[in-house]
PDB file of C-alpha atoms in Angstrom:
ATOM      1  CA  MET N  28      36.608 -80.462 -25.197  1.00 68.00           C
ATOM      2  CA  GLU N  29      37.724 -83.404 -23.100  1.00 75.00           C
ATOM      3  CA  ASN N  30      38.985 -81.053 -20.376  1.00 85.00           C
ATOM      4  CA  PHE N  31      35.638 -79.256 -20.325  1.00 87.00           C
ATOM      5  CA  ILE N  32      33.700 -82.467 -19.661  1.00 89.00           C
ATOM      6  CA  ILE N  33      36.103 -83.469 -16.872  1.00 91.00           C
ATOM      7  CA  VAL N  34      35.707 -80.062 -15.212  1.00 91.00           C
ATOM      8  CA  LEU N  35      31.893 -80.316 -15.428  1.00 92.00           C
ATOM      9  CA  ILE N  36      31.953 -83.789 -13.864  1.00 92.00           C
ATOM     10  CA  ALA N  37      34.236 -82.553 -11.048  1.00 93.00           C
ATOM     11  CA  ILE N  38      31.965 -79.566 -10.357  1.00 94.00           C
ATOM     12  CA  GLY N  39      28.890 -81.827 -10.404  1.00 95.00           C
ATOM     13  CA  GLY N  40      30.523 -84.203  -7.909  1.00 95.00           C
ATOM     14  CA  LEU N  41      31.455 -81.297  -5.649  1.00 95.00           C
ATOM     15  CA  ILE N  42      27.885 -79.963  -5.693  1.00 95.00           C
ATOM     16  CA  TYR N  43      26.553 -83.467  -4.941  1.00 96.00           C
ATOM     17  CA  ASN N  44      28.887 -83.828  -1.925  1.00 95.00           C
ATOM     18  CA  VAL N  45      27.858 -80.434  -0.569  1.00 95.00           C
ATOM     19  CA  TYR N  46      24.181 -81.393  -0.895  1.00 96.00           C
ATOM     20  CA  LYS N  47      24.706 -84.742   0.875  1.00 96.00           C
ATOM     21  CA  ASN N  48      26.583 -83.043   3.736  1.00 95.00           C
ATOM     22  CA  TYR N  49      23.754 -80.541   4.037  1.00 94.00           C
ATOM     23  CA  GLN N  50      21.223 -83.378   4.299  1.00 94.00           C
ATOM     24  CA  LYS N  51      23.302 -85.089   7.014  1.00 93.00           C
ATOM     25  CA  GLU N  52      23.507 -81.870   9.047  1.00 92.00           C
ATOM     26  CA  MET N  53      19.747 -81.353   8.768  1.00 90.00           C
ATOM     27  CA  GLU N  54      19.140 -84.866  10.121  1.00 89.00           C
ATOM     28  CA  LYS N  55      21.530 -84.242  13.011  1.00 87.00           C
ATOM     29  CA  SER N  56      19.746 -80.978  13.729  1.00 84.00           C
ATOM     30  CA  LYS N  57      16.356 -82.700  13.838  1.00 81.00           C
ATOM     31  CA  SER N  58      17.625 -85.292  16.286  1.00 80.00           C
ATOM     32  CA  ARG N  59      19.063 -82.589  18.578  1.00 78.00           C
ATOM     33  CA  ARG N  60      16.001 -80.344  18.611  1.00 66.00           C
ATOM     34  CA  PRO N  61      12.617 -82.023  18.374  1.00 62.00           C
ATOM     35  CA  ASN N  62       9.714 -79.978  16.997  1.00 61.00           C
ATOM     36  CA  VAL N  63       7.867 -79.880  20.292  1.00 61.00           C
ATOM     37  CA  ARG N  64       6.581 -76.493  21.346  1.00 66.00           C
ATOM     38  CA  PRO N  65       7.468 -75.505  24.884  1.00 65.00           C
ATOM     39  CA  GLN N  66       4.497 -75.133  27.208  1.00 71.00           C
ATOM     40  CA  PRO N  67       3.781 -71.532  28.178  1.00 69.00           C
ATOM     41  CA  THR N  68       4.406 -70.714  31.794  1.00 69.00           C
ATOM     42  CA  PRO N  69       1.196 -70.392  33.778  1.00 66.00           C
ATOM     43  CA  ILE N  70       0.226 -66.911  34.841  1.00 60.00           C
ATOM     44  CA  PRO N  71       0.220 -66.622  38.626  1.00 58.00           C
ATOM     45  CA  PRO N  72      -3.097 -65.659  40.181  1.00 63.00           C
ATOM     46  CA  ILE N  73      -3.612 -62.090  41.263  1.00 68.00           C
ATOM     47  CA  GLN N  74      -3.612 -63.052  44.932  1.00 65.00           C
ATOM     48  CA  GLN N  75      -0.065 -64.402  44.695  1.00 66.00           C
ATOM     49  CA  THR N  76       1.207 -61.224  43.043  1.00 71.00           C
ATOM     50  CA  ILE N  77      -0.458 -59.092  45.720  1.00 75.00           C
ATOM     51  CA  GLU N  78       1.188 -61.159  48.444  1.00 76.00           C
ATOM     52  CA  LYS N  79       4.578 -60.786  46.737  1.00 76.00           C
ATOM     53  CA  ALA N  80       4.096 -57.019  46.518  1.00 76.00           C
ATOM     54  CA  LYS N  81       3.235 -56.841  50.227  1.00 76.00           C
ATOM     55  CA  ARG N  82       6.308 -58.876  51.117  1.00 76.00           C
ATOM     56  CA  GLN N  83       8.447 -56.601  48.978  1.00 75.00           C
ATOM     57  CA  GLU N  84       7.017 -53.492  50.658  1.00 75.00           C
ATOM     58  CA  THR N  85       7.686 -54.832  54.139  1.00 76.00           C
ATOM     59  CA  TYR N  86      11.188 -55.859  53.107  1.00 71.00           C
ATOM     60  CA  THR N  87      12.038 -52.407  51.717  1.00 72.00           C
ATOM     61  CA  ALA N  88      10.510 -50.741  54.798  1.00 67.00           C
ATOM     62  CA  GLN N  89      12.714 -52.869  57.052  1.00 61.00           C
ATOM     63  CA  ILE N  90      15.788 -51.975  55.001  1.00 61.00           C
ATOM     64  CA  GLU N  91      15.019 -48.251  55.160  1.00 58.00           C
ATOM     65  CA  ARG N  92      14.382 -48.381  58.890  1.00 56.00           C
ATOM     66  CA  THR N  93      17.640 -50.165  59.626  1.00 51.00           C
ATOM     67  CA  TYR N  94      19.616 -47.843  57.363  1.00 49.00           C
ATOM     68  CA  GLN N  95      18.289 -44.693  59.008  1.00 52.00           C
ATOM     69  CA  GLU N  96      19.155 -45.993  62.456  1.00 61.00           C
ATOM     70  CA  GLU N  97      22.780 -46.522  61.429  1.00 70.00           C
ATOM     71  CA  ILE N  98      23.513 -42.889  60.500  1.00 74.00           C
ATOM     72  CA  PRO N  99      26.392 -41.654  62.676  1.00 78.00           C
ATOM     73  CA  ALA N 100      25.980 -38.582  64.837  1.00 82.00           C
ATOM     74  CA  GLU N 101      28.800 -36.783  62.988  1.00 87.00           C
ATOM     75  CA  VAL N 102      26.913 -37.021  59.708  1.00 84.00           C
ATOM     76  CA  ILE N 103      23.732 -35.638  61.239  1.00 85.00           C
ATOM     77  CA  ALA N 104      25.683 -32.744  62.774  1.00 88.00           C
ATOM     78  CA  ALA N 105      27.335 -31.965  59.425  1.00 89.00           C
ATOM     79  CA  GLN N 106      23.956 -31.960  57.675  1.00 88.00           C
ATOM     80  CA  GLN N 107      22.547 -29.539  60.240  1.00 89.00           C
ATOM     81  CA  ARG N 108      25.565 -27.222  59.847  1.00 87.00           C
ATOM     82  CA  ARG N 109      25.086 -27.167  56.075  1.00 87.00           C
ATOM     83  CA  ARG N 110      21.406 -26.291  56.447  1.00 86.00           C
ATOM     84  CA  GLN N 111      22.242 -23.457  58.848  1.00 84.00           C
ATOM     85  CA  ASN N 112      24.928 -22.102  56.504  1.00 82.00           C
ATOM     86  CA  GLN N 113      22.507 -22.125  53.605  1.00 78.00           C
ATOM     87  CA  ILE N 114      19.975 -20.165  55.634  1.00 77.00           C
ATOM     88  CA  LYS N 115      22.555 -17.637  56.838  1.00 73.00           C
ATOM     89  CA  ASN N 116      24.272 -17.214  53.459  1.00 67.00           C
ATOM     90  CA  PRO N 117      21.649 -17.485  50.722  1.00 66.00           C
ATOM     91  CA  LEU N 118      22.918 -17.449  47.150  1.00 64.00           C
ATOM     92  CA  PRO N 119      22.903 -13.948  45.660  1.00 67.00           C
ATOM     93  CA  THR N 120      20.241 -13.399  43.033  1.00 66.00           C
ATOM     94  CA  PRO N 121      21.537 -12.008  39.753  1.00 65.00           C
ATOM     95  CA  ARG N 122      20.360  -8.479  39.024  1.00 66.00           C
ATOM     96  CA  ILE N 123      19.710  -7.233  35.539  1.00 61.00           C
ATOM     97  CA  GLU N 124      21.234  -3.866  34.963  1.00 60.00           C
ATOM     98  CA  GLU N 125      18.859  -1.411  33.428  1.00 57.00           C
ATOM     99  CA  LYS N 126      21.566   0.279  31.373  1.00 54.00           C
ATOM    100  CA  GLN N 127      22.228  -2.829  29.304  1.00 51.00           C
ATOM    101  CA  SER N 128      18.548  -3.449  28.609  1.00 54.00           C
ATOM    102  CA  GLU N 129      18.006   0.187  27.561  1.00 56.00           C
ATOM    103  CA  LYS N 130      20.908   0.242  25.100  1.00 58.00           C
ATOM    104  CA  ASN N 131      19.896  -3.096  23.461  1.00 60.00           C
ATOM    105  CA  VAL N 132      23.489  -4.208  23.515  1.00 61.00           C
ATOM    106  CA  VAL N 133      23.978  -7.714  22.160  1.00 69.00           C
ATOM    107  CA  ASP N 134      26.119  -9.862  24.406  1.00 76.00           C
ATOM    108  CA  PHE N 135      28.560 -11.903  22.369  1.00 83.00           C
ATOM    109  CA  ASP N 136      30.357 -14.791  23.960  1.00 88.00           C
ATOM    110  CA  LEU N 137      33.119 -16.044  21.681  1.00 90.00           C
ATOM    111  CA  ARG N 138      33.475 -19.345  23.519  1.00 90.00           C
ATOM    112  CA  GLN N 139      29.765 -20.095  23.211  1.00 90.00           C
ATOM    113  CA  ALA N 140      29.820 -19.121  19.520  1.00 90.00           C
ATOM    114  CA  VAL N 141      32.679 -21.540  18.795  1.00 90.00           C
ATOM    115  CA  ILE N 142      30.860 -24.357  20.583  1.00 88.00           C
ATOM    116  CA  GLN N 143      27.647 -23.720  18.663  1.00 88.00           C
ATOM    117  CA  ALA N 144      29.521 -23.540  15.365  1.00 87.00           C
ATOM    118  CA  ALA N 145      31.184 -26.874  16.068  1.00 85.00           C
ATOM    119  CA  ILE N 146      27.802 -28.413  16.828  1.00 85.00           C
ATOM    120  CA  LEU N 147      26.204 -27.044  13.663  1.00 85.00           C
ATOM    121  CA  GLU N 148      29.087 -27.857  11.334  1.00 84.00           C
ATOM    122  CA  ARG N 149      29.706 -31.516  12.007  1.00 77.00           C
ATOM    123  CA  PRO N 150      32.822 -32.942  10.342  1.00 71.00           C
ATOM    124  CA  TYR N 151      30.974 -35.974   8.975  1.00 70.00           C
ATOM    125  CA  LYS N 152      28.744 -34.087   6.548  1.00 54.00           C
TER     126      LYS N 152
END
């Protein structure tokens, strides 16, 4: 019974020390951060935002203009060649064969079936 009382006193002292330390930390916290609300930033008038937007537009227009002037002649020539090749050699359009549509043959792609099965049967069920 004597050991029980000593243990209770030790636990009580420990709890008291923890509480006192908590109080000290709260006081330090209050001194670091006062309870003053920060003032909200004023909303700029509409006129200022319009002026900023105009400045931004002129700035981007100047950037685009200077960038387009700096395109080398080789790049322009290559772009024109590509356009001409696309006009001369258009991509072939796929034709649907009438025989397959008449027979109602089901196309089965094993690779696509495996991919879809893996998607549907996730390993983390």
